[in-house]
Amino acid sequence: MNIELLNKNISVVNSDILVEFLTVEELDAHQDKEILTLAGFKAKEETICFLHEKKTLFCGCESKKSDDLRVASVTMIKALKVSNYKSAKLNATTKSTISALVEGIVLGGYEFNKYKSDSKEESSLTITLTSEIDNFDELKKVFNDSIIISNATCFTRDIVNSIPQDLNPESFATLAQKLATDNSLECEILGEKELRNEKMEAMLAVGRASIHDSKLIHLAYKPVNPKKIISLVGKGLTYDSGGLSLKPATSMVTMKMDKAGGCAVLGMIKAVSELKLDVEVHVFIGAVENMIGGNAYKPDDVLVARNGKTIEVRNTDAEGRLVLADVLSYAQDCVEADAIFDFATLTGACMVALGSYTTGIMGNSKKLKHDFLKVGTSSGELTATLPFNKHLKKLLKSEIADISNVASKPYGGAITAGMFLDNFIKDENKNKWLHFDIAGSAYTESPWDCNVYGGTGAGVRFMSKYLQNIK
């Protein structure tokens, strides 16, 4: 599929079909209202009407706000992809409009057919957006940036959707090395020998029963004279069986998505390097597979994390926080960053609290949390904050170690997981760090907004927007 933006009047552009987005109010005043009404078109969200004799596709749109235009463009691209039209044109006017349209077209038109024996060739459909506004150069930049961010989101989705027999800690590291080569990034991979030298025993314990060696992946994008230095940390559980605290069979399906945090930060650094932002970005991924075996780590074990804290294991399915504990410690010692953000499919409790569409934000800095609530809204991703609570902190108390890896009561599970990670953030970095729980938002089995079945690429769009706005 091709998408282009032209500085032309839409009437002079040759295309197989014209696309119009109509609200209920616009339908009432439209010249084709009578025939559209006869066809049963009511201009409701996610509805369409082809008038083939007029070579026009009408798409219902709740309003002309970005979120609604994005949904309308998803509806449009899905309809066009199953038609025999080879090209379509529509009008775009503002910077916010162009981003929504690009996201809807690219992300809504995404398909993952790698494992289908009769997978179709990529669509040759061409979508032309037109605009005659005075500041076309500015609009063109927004268009190009939106393409980069949307493609980085699709790149993330591809990795999330890759199955565990293809994407394990070792091949994850190989993929990161390829991205580093393609995008001129620095790359360092720590194997189990180096992890042992770094005393990352919590991370090593999680991967102990896997046939695949655990890896710590570190990529860096270093522009000249960066405005800020940002560290992005991702949970990269390429598969999570739950370990000896084995997951129920139905819960193991989709556990290829437990690497979504690591995939997201790869997508973020891909976007940043292609946008050529004046921000230095470091990515750290703990790539591990949590399996069962005679040498698996056990409930009742006490692990010594990299920062010296001891952790009582009460549940081996609370493994992501153990990996992140060591990776966060390593990232802080490796890079003196202005901000540290970690992304993880950490808890089902976050989905219970916020639903399956929303990323949970946790941390100590009210300002950072407020900044991401704003950027989440403007980027089209849903975010909400979950507050730390000193009373919930008591639930992580261990009688035999410094801390337990799960709370003693099931309530507030997303928050207690975030508070567990807080134990591995240095005092001087407490207000520089945020934790993003993407357990609900990273994967979907029911399409919504511009997200199709599978990985969504959660976090790439709002983090890219945040980094674009750093002053």
CSV table of C-alpha atoms in Angstrom, one decimal:
chain,number,residue,atom,x,y,z
A,1,MET,CA,0.0,0.0,0.0
A,2,ASN,CA,1.2,3.5,-0.9
A,3,ILE,CA,0.2,6.8,0.7
A,4,GLU,CA,1.1,10.2,-0.6
A,5,LEU,CA,0.4,13.9,0.2
A,6,LEU,CA,0.0,16.3,-2.7
A,7,ASN,CA,-0.3,20.1,-2.7
A,8,LYS,CA,-3.2,20.1,-5.2
A,9,ASN,CA,-6.9,20.7,-5.4
A,10,ILE,CA,-8.5,17.3,-5.1
A,11,SER,CA,-10.5,17.8,-8.3
A,12,VAL,CA,-7.3,17.6,-10.5
A,13,VAL,CA,-6.0,14.4,-9.0
A,14,ASN,CA,-6.7,11.3,-11.0
A,15,SER,CA,-8.0,8.4,-8.9
A,16,ASP,CA,-10.3,5.5,-9.1
A,17,ILE,CA,-12.5,6.7,-6.3
A,18,LEU,CA,-13.1,9.7,-4.1
A,19,VAL,CA,-13.6,9.3,-0.3
A,20,GLU,CA,-15.7,11.6,1.8
A,21,PHE,CA,-16.1,11.5,5.6
A,22,LEU,CA,-19.6,12.6,6.6
A,23,THR,CA,-21.0,13.4,10.0
A,24,VAL,CA,-24.8,13.1,10.7
A,25,GLU,CA,-25.1,16.9,10.3
A,26,GLU,CA,-23.1,17.0,7.1
A,27,LEU,CA,-25.3,14.2,5.6
A,28,ASP,CA,-28.4,16.3,6.2
A,29,ALA,CA,-27.0,19.1,4.0
A,30,HIS,CA,-25.3,16.9,1.4
A,31,GLN,CA,-26.4,17.0,-2.3
A,32,ASP,CA,-26.6,13.2,-2.4
A,33,LYS,CA,-28.6,12.9,0.8
A,34,GLU,CA,-31.6,11.3,-0.9
A,35,ILE,CA,-29.7,8.5,-2.6
A,36,LEU,CA,-27.6,7.9,0.5
A,37,THR,CA,-30.7,7.7,2.7
A,38,LEU,CA,-32.3,5.2,0.3
A,39,ALA,CA,-29.1,3.1,0.6
A,40,GLY,CA,-29.6,3.1,4.4
A,41,PHE,CA,-26.5,5.2,5.1
A,42,LYS,CA,-26.8,7.2,8.4
A,43,ALA,CA,-23.3,8.5,8.7
A,44,LYS,CA,-22.7,6.6,11.9
A,45,GLU,CA,-19.2,5.7,13.0
A,46,GLU,CA,-17.8,2.6,11.3
A,47,THR,CA,-20.4,2.6,8.5
A,48,ILE,CA,-19.8,3.0,4.7
A,49,CYS,CA,-21.7,3.5,1.5
A,50,PHE,CA,-20.3,3.0,-2.0
A,51,LEU,CA,-21.9,5.0,-4.7
A,52,HIS,CA,-20.1,3.2,-7.5
A,53,GLU,CA,-21.8,5.2,-10.3
A,54,LYS,CA,-20.4,8.4,-8.8
A,55,LYS,CA,-17.1,6.8,-8.0
A,56,THR,CA,-17.4,7.9,-4.3
A,57,LEU,CA,-17.0,6.1,-1.0
A,58,PHE,CA,-18.8,7.7,2.0
A,59,CYS,CA,-17.7,6.9,5.5
A,60,GLY,CA,-19.6,7.8,8.6
A,61,CYS,CA,-17.7,10.0,11.1
A,62,GLU,CA,-18.8,10.9,14.6
A,63,SER,CA,-17.0,14.3,14.4
A,64,LYS,CA,-14.1,15.9,12.6
A,65,LYS,CA,-11.9,15.5,15.7
A,66,SER,CA,-8.7,13.5,15.3
A,67,ASP,CA,-9.9,10.4,17.2
A,68,ASP,CA,-13.0,10.1,15.1
A,69,LEU,CA,-11.2,10.8,11.8
A,70,ARG,CA,-8.7,8.1,12.6
A,71,VAL,CA,-11.6,5.6,13.1
A,72,ALA,CA,-13.2,6.7,9.9
A,73,SER,CA,-10.0,6.3,7.9
A,74,VAL,CA,-9.6,2.7,9.4
A,75,THR,CA,-13.1,2.0,8.2
A,76,MET,CA,-12.2,3.4,4.8
A,77,ILE,CA,-9.0,1.4,4.3
A,78,LYS,CA,-10.6,-1.9,5.3
A,79,ALA,CA,-13.4,-1.3,2.8
A,80,LEU,CA,-11.0,-0.3,0.0
A,81,LYS,CA,-8.7,-3.3,0.6
A,82,VAL,CA,-11.5,-5.8,-0.1
A,83,SER,CA,-12.6,-3.8,-3.2
A,84,ASN,CA,-11.1,-3.8,-6.7
A,85,TYR,CA,-10.2,-0.2,-6.6
A,86,LYS,CA,-6.5,0.5,-7.0
A,87,SER,CA,-6.4,4.2,-6.0
A,88,ALA,CA,-8.4,6.5,-3.8
A,89,LYS,CA,-8.2,10.2,-2.9
A,90,LEU,CA,-9.4,12.4,0.0
A,91,ASN,CA,-8.9,15.8,1.3
A,92,ALA,CA,-6.7,16.7,4.4
A,93,THR,CA,-6.5,20.1,5.8
A,94,THR,CA,-4.8,20.5,9.2
A,95,LYS,CA,-1.8,19.1,11.0
A,96,SER,CA,-3.9,17.2,13.5
A,97,THR,CA,-6.0,15.8,10.7
A,98,ILE,CA,-3.1,14.5,8.7
A,99,SER,CA,-1.7,12.6,11.6
A,100,ALA,CA,-5.0,10.9,12.3
A,101,LEU,CA,-5.5,10.0,8.7
A,102,VAL,CA,-2.0,8.5,8.3
A,103,GLU,CA,-2.4,6.5,11.5
A,104,GLY,CA,-5.8,5.2,10.5
A,105,ILE,CA,-4.6,4.2,7.0
A,106,VAL,CA,-1.3,2.6,7.9
A,107,LEU,CA,-2.2,1.1,11.3
A,108,GLY,CA,-5.8,0.2,10.3
A,109,GLY,CA,-4.6,-1.4,7.1
A,110,TYR,CA,-1.9,-3.5,8.8
A,111,GLU,CA,-1.9,-7.2,8.3
A,112,PHE,CA,0.3,-10.0,9.7
A,113,ASN,CA,0.3,-12.9,7.3
A,114,LYS,CA,3.7,-14.4,7.9
A,115,TYR,CA,2.4,-17.8,9.0
A,116,LYS,CA,-0.4,-18.2,6.5
A,117,SER,CA,0.4,-20.6,3.6
A,118,ASP,CA,-1.8,-18.7,1.2
A,119,SER,CA,-0.7,-15.2,2.4
A,120,LYS,CA,-1.6,-12.5,-0.1
A,121,GLU,CA,0.9,-10.1,-1.7
A,122,GLU,CA,1.0,-6.7,-0.2
A,123,SER,CA,-1.8,-4.5,-1.5
A,124,SER,CA,-0.9,-2.2,-4.4
A,125,LEU,CA,-3.6,0.3,-3.3
A,126,THR,CA,-2.5,4.0,-3.5
A,127,ILE,CA,-4.1,6.5,-1.2
A,128,THR,CA,-3.6,10.2,-2.1
A,129,LEU,CA,-4.2,12.9,0.4
A,130,THR,CA,-4.6,16.4,-0.9
A,131,SER,CA,-4.3,19.9,0.6
A,132,GLU,CA,-4.0,23.5,-0.6
A,133,ILE,CA,-3.2,25.2,2.7
A,134,ASP,CA,-0.6,27.9,2.8
A,135,ASN,CA,1.8,26.2,5.2
A,136,PHE,CA,2.1,23.0,3.1
A,137,ASP,CA,5.7,22.5,4.0
A,138,GLU,CA,4.8,22.2,7.7
A,139,LEU,CA,1.9,19.8,6.8
A,140,LYS,CA,4.3,17.7,4.7
A,141,LYS,CA,6.7,17.4,7.7
A,142,VAL,CA,3.9,16.2,9.9
A,143,PHE,CA,2.9,13.8,7.2
A,144,ASN,CA,6.4,12.4,6.9
A,145,ASP,CA,6.8,12.2,10.7
A,146,SER,CA,3.5,10.4,11.0
A,147,ILE,CA,4.5,7.8,8.4
A,148,ILE,CA,7.8,7.1,10.3
A,149,ILE,CA,6.0,6.7,13.7
A,150,SER,CA,3.2,4.6,12.1
A,151,ASN,CA,5.8,2.3,10.4
A,152,ALA,CA,7.7,2.0,13.7
A,153,THR,CA,4.5,0.9,15.3
A,154,CYS,CA,3.9,-1.7,12.6
A,155,PHE,CA,7.5,-2.8,13.1
A,156,THR,CA,6.8,-3.3,16.8
A,157,ARG,CA,3.6,-5.2,16.0
A,158,ASP,CA,5.5,-7.6,13.7
A,159,ILE,CA,7.9,-8.5,16.6
A,160,VAL,CA,5.1,-8.9,19.1
A,161,ASN,CA,3.2,-11.2,16.7
A,162,SER,CA,6.2,-13.4,16.0
A,163,ILE,CA,5.9,-16.8,17.6
A,164,PRO,CA,8.2,-18.1,20.4
A,165,GLN,CA,9.9,-20.7,18.2
A,166,ASP,CA,11.1,-17.9,16.0
A,167,LEU,CA,11.6,-15.1,18.5
A,168,ASN,CA,13.6,-16.2,21.5
A,169,PRO,CA,16.2,-14.3,23.5
A,170,GLU,CA,19.0,-15.1,21.1
A,171,SER,CA,17.0,-14.2,17.9
A,172,PHE,CA,15.7,-11.1,19.7
A,173,ALA,CA,19.3,-10.0,20.1
A,174,THR,CA,20.0,-10.7,16.5
A,175,LEU,CA,17.0,-8.6,15.4
A,176,ALA,CA,18.2,-5.7,17.6
A,177,GLN,CA,21.6,-6.0,16.0
A,178,LYS,CA,20.1,-5.7,12.6
A,179,LEU,CA,18.1,-2.7,13.6
A,180,ALA,CA,21.3,-1.1,14.9
A,181,THR,CA,23.1,-1.7,11.6
A,182,ASP,CA,20.2,-0.5,9.5
A,183,ASN,CA,19.7,2.7,11.6
A,184,SER,CA,23.3,3.5,12.6
A,185,LEU,CA,22.8,2.8,16.3
A,186,GLU,CA,25.3,1.6,18.8
A,187,CYS,CA,24.6,-1.9,20.0
A,188,GLU,CA,25.9,-4.1,22.9
A,189,ILE,CA,24.6,-7.6,23.8
A,190,LEU,CA,25.3,-9.1,27.2
A,191,GLY,CA,25.1,-12.9,27.3
A,192,GLU,CA,24.8,-15.1,30.4
A,193,LYS,CA,28.6,-14.9,31.3
A,194,GLU,CA,28.4,-11.1,31.3
A,195,LEU,CA,25.1,-11.1,33.2
A,196,ARG,CA,26.7,-13.2,35.8
A,197,ASN,CA,29.6,-10.8,36.0
A,198,GLU,CA,27.1,-8.0,36.5
A,199,LYS,CA,25.5,-10.1,39.3
A,200,MET,CA,22.1,-10.0,37.6
A,201,GLU,CA,20.9,-13.1,39.4
A,202,ALA,CA,17.2,-12.2,39.5
A,203,MET,CA,17.1,-12.0,35.7
A,204,LEU,CA,19.3,-15.1,35.3
A,205,ALA,CA,17.0,-17.1,37.6
A,206,VAL,CA,13.9,-16.4,35.4
A,207,GLY,CA,15.6,-17.8,32.3
A,208,ARG,CA,17.4,-20.7,34.0
A,209,ALA,CA,15.1,-23.5,32.7
A,210,SER,CA,15.0,-22.3,29.1
A,211,ILE,CA,17.2,-23.9,26.4
A,212,HIS,CA,17.8,-20.3,25.2
A,213,ASP,CA,20.4,-18.1,26.9
A,214,SER,CA,19.1,-14.9,28.4
A,215,LYS,CA,20.3,-11.7,26.8
A,216,LEU,CA,20.5,-8.0,27.8
A,217,ILE,CA,20.2,-5.8,24.8
A,218,HIS,CA,21.5,-2.2,24.8
A,219,LEU,CA,21.0,0.1,21.8
A,220,ALA,CA,21.9,3.7,21.7
A,221,TYR,CA,21.1,6.6,19.4
A,222,LYS,CA,23.5,9.5,20.0
A,223,PRO,CA,23.0,12.8,18.1
A,224,VAL,CA,25.4,15.7,18.4
A,225,ASN,CA,24.6,18.0,21.2
A,226,PRO,CA,21.4,16.3,22.5
A,227,LYS,CA,18.8,18.2,24.4
A,228,LYS,CA,18.2,15.4,26.9
A,229,ILE,CA,19.3,11.8,27.5
A,230,ILE,CA,16.5,9.3,27.9
A,231,SER,CA,16.7,5.6,28.9
A,232,LEU,CA,13.9,3.3,27.8
A,233,VAL,CA,13.7,-0.1,29.5
A,234,GLY,CA,11.6,-3.0,28.1
A,235,LYS,CA,10.5,-6.3,29.5
A,236,GLY,CA,11.4,-8.9,26.9
A,237,LEU,CA,9.8,-12.2,28.0
A,238,THR,CA,9.8,-14.0,24.6
A,239,TYR,CA,7.5,-16.5,26.2
A,240,ASP,CA,6.1,-16.9,29.7
A,241,SER,CA,4.8,-20.3,30.8
A,242,GLY,CA,4.5,-19.0,34.3
A,243,GLY,CA,7.4,-21.2,35.4
A,244,LEU,CA,6.7,-23.7,38.2
A,245,SER,CA,3.7,-21.5,39.2
A,246,LEU,CA,2.3,-22.7,35.8
A,247,LYS,CA,-0.3,-20.7,34.0
A,248,PRO,CA,-3.6,-22.3,33.2
A,249,ALA,CA,-3.6,-23.7,29.6
A,250,THR,CA,-5.9,-21.0,28.2
A,251,SER,CA,-3.8,-18.2,29.8
A,252,MET,CA,-0.7,-19.5,28.0
A,253,VAL,CA,-2.2,-18.7,24.6
A,254,THR,CA,-1.0,-15.2,23.5
A,255,MET,CA,2.0,-15.3,25.9
A,256,LYS,CA,4.2,-14.5,22.9
A,257,MET,CA,3.0,-11.0,23.7
A,258,ASP,CA,4.9,-10.9,27.0
A,259,LYS,CA,7.8,-9.4,25.1
A,260,ALA,CA,5.7,-6.4,24.0
A,261,GLY,CA,7.6,-3.9,26.3
A,262,GLY,CA,10.9,-4.9,24.8
A,263,CYS,CA,9.4,-4.7,21.3
A,264,ALA,CA,7.9,-1.3,22.0
A,265,VAL,CA,11.2,0.3,23.0
A,266,LEU,CA,12.8,-1.1,19.9
A,267,GLY,CA,10.1,0.6,17.9
A,268,MET,CA,10.7,3.8,19.8
A,269,ILE,CA,14.4,4.0,19.0
A,270,LYS,CA,13.7,3.1,15.4
A,271,ALA,CA,11.3,6.1,15.2
A,272,VAL,CA,13.6,8.5,17.0
A,273,SER,CA,16.6,7.6,14.8
A,274,GLU,CA,14.5,8.1,11.6
A,275,LEU,CA,12.9,11.3,12.9
A,276,LYS,CA,16.5,12.4,13.6
A,277,LEU,CA,15.5,14.0,17.0
A,278,ASP,CA,18.0,15.9,19.0
A,279,VAL,CA,17.5,13.6,22.0
A,280,GLU,CA,20.0,10.8,23.0
A,281,VAL,CA,18.1,7.6,23.6
A,282,HIS,CA,19.2,4.4,25.2
A,283,VAL,CA,17.2,1.2,25.0
A,284,PHE,CA,17.7,-1.7,27.5
A,285,ILE,CA,15.8,-5.0,27.0
A,286,GLY,CA,15.9,-8.0,29.3
A,287,ALA,CA,15.3,-10.8,26.8
A,288,VAL,CA,14.4,-14.0,28.7
A,289,GLU,CA,12.2,-17.1,28.4
A,290,ASN,CA,10.4,-18.3,31.5
A,291,MET,CA,10.0,-22.1,31.2
A,292,ILE,CA,9.8,-25.2,33.5
A,293,GLY,CA,12.4,-27.9,34.2
A,294,GLY,CA,14.5,-29.5,36.8
A,295,ASN,CA,16.7,-26.4,37.2
A,296,ALA,CA,13.8,-23.9,37.2
A,297,TYR,CA,13.7,-21.3,39.9
A,298,LYS,CA,11.1,-22.0,42.6
A,299,PRO,CA,8.7,-20.4,45.0
A,300,ASP,CA,10.5,-20.1,48.3
A,301,ASP,CA,13.8,-19.3,46.6
A,302,VAL,CA,15.6,-16.1,47.7
A,303,LEU,CA,17.3,-14.2,44.9
A,304,VAL,CA,19.9,-11.5,45.2
A,305,ALA,CA,19.3,-8.7,42.7
A,306,ARG,CA,22.0,-6.7,41.0
A,307,ASN,CA,21.6,-3.8,43.5
A,308,GLY,CA,22.1,-6.2,46.4
A,309,LYS,CA,18.4,-6.4,47.5
A,310,THR,CA,17.2,-9.9,48.4
A,311,ILE,CA,13.9,-11.0,46.9
A,312,GLU,CA,11.7,-13.8,48.2
A,313,VAL,CA,10.0,-15.7,45.4
A,314,ARG,CA,6.4,-16.5,46.2
A,315,ASN,CA,5.2,-16.9,42.6
A,316,THR,CA,7.4,-17.7,39.5
A,317,ASP,CA,4.7,-16.1,37.3
A,318,ALA,CA,5.6,-12.7,38.7
A,319,GLU,CA,8.9,-12.9,36.7
A,320,GLY,CA,8.8,-9.8,34.6
A,321,ARG,CA,9.5,-7.6,37.7
A,322,LEU,CA,12.5,-9.7,38.5
A,323,VAL,CA,14.0,-9.2,35.1
A,324,LEU,CA,13.2,-5.5,35.2
A,325,ALA,CA,14.7,-5.1,38.7
A,326,ASP,CA,18.1,-6.1,37.3
A,327,VAL,CA,17.8,-4.3,34.0
A,328,LEU,CA,16.7,-1.1,35.7
A,329,SER,CA,19.7,-1.3,38.0
A,330,TYR,CA,22.0,-1.9,35.1
A,331,ALA,CA,20.5,1.0,33.0
A,332,GLN,CA,21.0,3.5,35.8
A,333,ASP,CA,24.6,2.6,36.3
A,334,CYS,CA,25.3,2.5,32.6
A,335,VAL,CA,23.7,5.8,31.6
A,336,GLU,CA,23.2,9.0,33.6
A,337,ALA,CA,19.8,9.8,32.0
A,338,ASP,CA,17.5,12.8,32.5
A,339,ALA,CA,14.5,10.4,32.5
A,340,ILE,CA,14.0,6.6,32.7
A,341,PHE,CA,10.8,5.0,31.4
A,342,ASP,CA,10.1,1.3,31.5
A,343,PHE,CA,7.5,-0.6,29.5
A,344,ALA,CA,6.1,-4.0,30.5
A,345,THR,CA,3.1,-6.3,30.1
A,346,LEU,CA,3.4,-6.6,33.8
A,347,THR,CA,0.1,-7.4,35.4
A,348,GLY,CA,-3.4,-8.7,34.5
A,349,ALA,CA,-4.4,-6.5,37.5
A,350,CYS,CA,-3.8,-3.4,35.3
A,351,MET,CA,-6.4,-4.7,32.8
A,352,VAL,CA,-8.9,-5.2,35.7
A,353,ALA,CA,-8.3,-1.7,36.9
A,354,LEU,CA,-8.3,0.2,33.6
A,355,GLY,CA,-9.7,-2.2,31.0
A,356,SER,CA,-8.0,-3.7,28.0
A,357,TYR,CA,-7.4,-0.4,26.0
A,358,THR,CA,-5.5,1.7,28.5
A,359,THR,CA,-1.9,1.9,29.5
A,360,GLY,CA,-1.3,2.3,33.3
A,361,ILE,CA,1.2,5.0,34.3
A,362,MET,CA,2.9,4.8,37.7
A,363,GLY,CA,5.8,6.6,39.4
A,364,ASN,CA,6.7,9.3,41.9
A,365,SER,CA,6.7,12.4,39.7
A,366,LYS,CA,3.4,14.2,39.4
A,367,LYS,CA,4.8,16.4,36.6
A,368,LEU,CA,6.0,13.4,34.5
A,369,LYS,CA,2.6,11.6,35.0
A,370,HIS,CA,0.7,14.8,34.0
A,371,ASP,CA,3.0,15.2,30.9
A,372,PHE,CA,2.2,11.7,29.7
A,373,LEU,CA,-1.6,12.1,30.3
A,374,LYS,CA,-1.5,15.1,27.9
A,375,VAL,CA,0.7,13.4,25.3
A,376,GLY,CA,-1.3,10.2,25.5
A,377,THR,CA,-4.5,12.1,24.6
A,378,SER,CA,-2.9,14.0,21.7
A,379,SER,CA,-1.2,10.9,20.3
A,380,GLY,CA,-4.4,8.9,20.2
A,381,GLU,CA,-3.3,6.4,22.8
A,382,LEU,CA,-5.3,5.9,26.0
A,383,THR,CA,-3.4,6.4,29.3
A,384,ALA,CA,-4.4,6.7,33.0
A,385,THR,CA,-2.4,7.0,36.2
A,386,LEU,CA,-2.5,4.6,39.1
A,387,PRO,CA,-1.3,6.1,42.5
A,388,PHE,CA,1.3,4.6,44.7
A,389,ASN,CA,0.0,4.0,48.2
A,390,LYS,CA,2.1,3.6,51.4
A,391,HIS,CA,-0.4,1.1,52.8
A,392,LEU,CA,-0.1,-1.1,49.7
A,393,LYS,CA,3.7,-1.0,50.1
A,394,LYS,CA,3.4,-3.1,53.3
A,395,LEU,CA,1.9,-6.0,51.2
A,396,LEU,CA,5.4,-6.6,49.7
A,397,LYS,CA,7.0,-7.2,53.0
A,398,SER,CA,8.9,-10.5,53.4
A,399,GLU,CA,9.8,-12.2,56.6
A,400,ILE,CA,12.9,-13.8,55.3
A,401,ALA,CA,14.2,-11.3,52.6
A,402,ASP,CA,14.2,-7.6,51.8
A,403,ILE,CA,11.1,-7.8,49.7
A,404,SER,CA,8.6,-10.3,48.2
A,405,ASN,CA,8.0,-10.6,44.5
A,406,VAL,CA,4.2,-10.6,44.9
A,407,ALA,CA,1.9,-8.9,47.4
A,408,SER,CA,0.4,-10.8,50.3
A,409,LYS,CA,-3.1,-9.8,49.2
A,410,PRO,CA,-4.5,-9.7,45.6
A,411,TYR,CA,-5.8,-6.1,45.7
A,412,GLY,CA,-4.1,-3.3,43.8
A,413,GLY,CA,-1.8,-5.8,42.0
A,414,ALA,CA,-0.8,-3.3,39.3
A,415,ILE,CA,0.3,-0.8,41.9
A,416,THR,CA,2.2,-3.2,44.1
A,417,ALA,CA,4.1,-4.4,41.0
A,418,GLY,CA,5.0,-0.8,40.2
A,419,MET,CA,6.0,-0.3,43.8
A,420,PHE,CA,8.2,-3.4,43.7
A,421,LEU,CA,10.1,-1.8,40.8
A,422,ASP,CA,10.4,1.4,42.7
A,423,ASN,CA,12.7,-0.5,45.1
A,424,PHE,CA,15.3,-0.8,42.3
A,425,ILE,CA,15.3,2.9,41.4
A,426,LYS,CA,18.0,4.9,43.0
A,427,ASP,CA,16.9,7.7,45.3
A,428,GLU,CA,18.3,10.4,43.0
A,429,ASN,CA,16.3,9.0,40.1
A,430,LYS,CA,12.9,8.6,41.9
A,431,ASN,CA,11.4,11.6,40.2
A,432,LYS,CA,13.0,10.8,36.8
A,433,TRP,CA,11.3,7.4,36.4
A,434,LEU,CA,7.9,6.2,35.2
A,435,HIS,CA,6.6,2.7,34.8
A,436,PHE,CA,4.1,1.9,32.0
A,437,ASP,CA,2.0,-1.2,32.4
A,438,ILE,CA,0.9,-2.2,28.9
A,439,ALA,CA,-0.6,-5.6,29.8
A,440,GLY,CA,-4.0,-4.6,28.4
A,441,SER,CA,-3.1,-2.2,25.6
A,442,ALA,CA,-0.2,-4.2,23.9
A,443,TYR,CA,-2.3,-7.0,22.4
A,444,THR,CA,-5.9,-7.4,21.3
A,445,GLU,CA,-8.0,-10.2,20.0
A,446,SER,CA,-10.9,-7.8,19.2
A,447,PRO,CA,-10.0,-5.0,16.7
A,448,TRP,CA,-10.6,-1.5,18.1
A,449,ASP,CA,-9.7,2.0,16.8
A,450,CYS,CA,-6.7,1.5,14.5
A,451,ASN,CA,-5.7,-1.7,16.2
A,452,VAL,CA,-6.2,-5.0,14.4
A,453,TYR,CA,-6.0,-8.5,15.8
A,454,GLY,CA,-2.6,-9.1,17.6
A,455,GLY,CA,0.1,-6.7,18.7
A,456,THR,CA,-0.9,-3.1,18.8
A,457,GLY,CA,2.5,-1.4,19.2
A,458,ALA,CA,1.3,0.3,22.4
A,459,GLY,CA,3.5,3.1,23.6
A,460,VAL,CA,5.4,3.9,20.4
A,461,ARG,CA,3.1,6.7,19.3
A,462,PHE,CA,2.9,8.5,22.7
A,463,MET,CA,6.6,8.1,23.5
A,464,SER,CA,7.6,9.3,20.0
A,465,LYS,CA,5.4,12.4,20.5
A,466,TYR,CA,6.8,13.0,24.0
A,467,LEU,CA,10.4,12.8,22.6
A,468,GLN,CA,9.5,15.1,19.7
A,469,ASN,CA,8.3,17.8,22.2
A,470,ILE,CA,11.4,17.7,24.4
A,471,LYS,CA,12.9,21.2,24.7
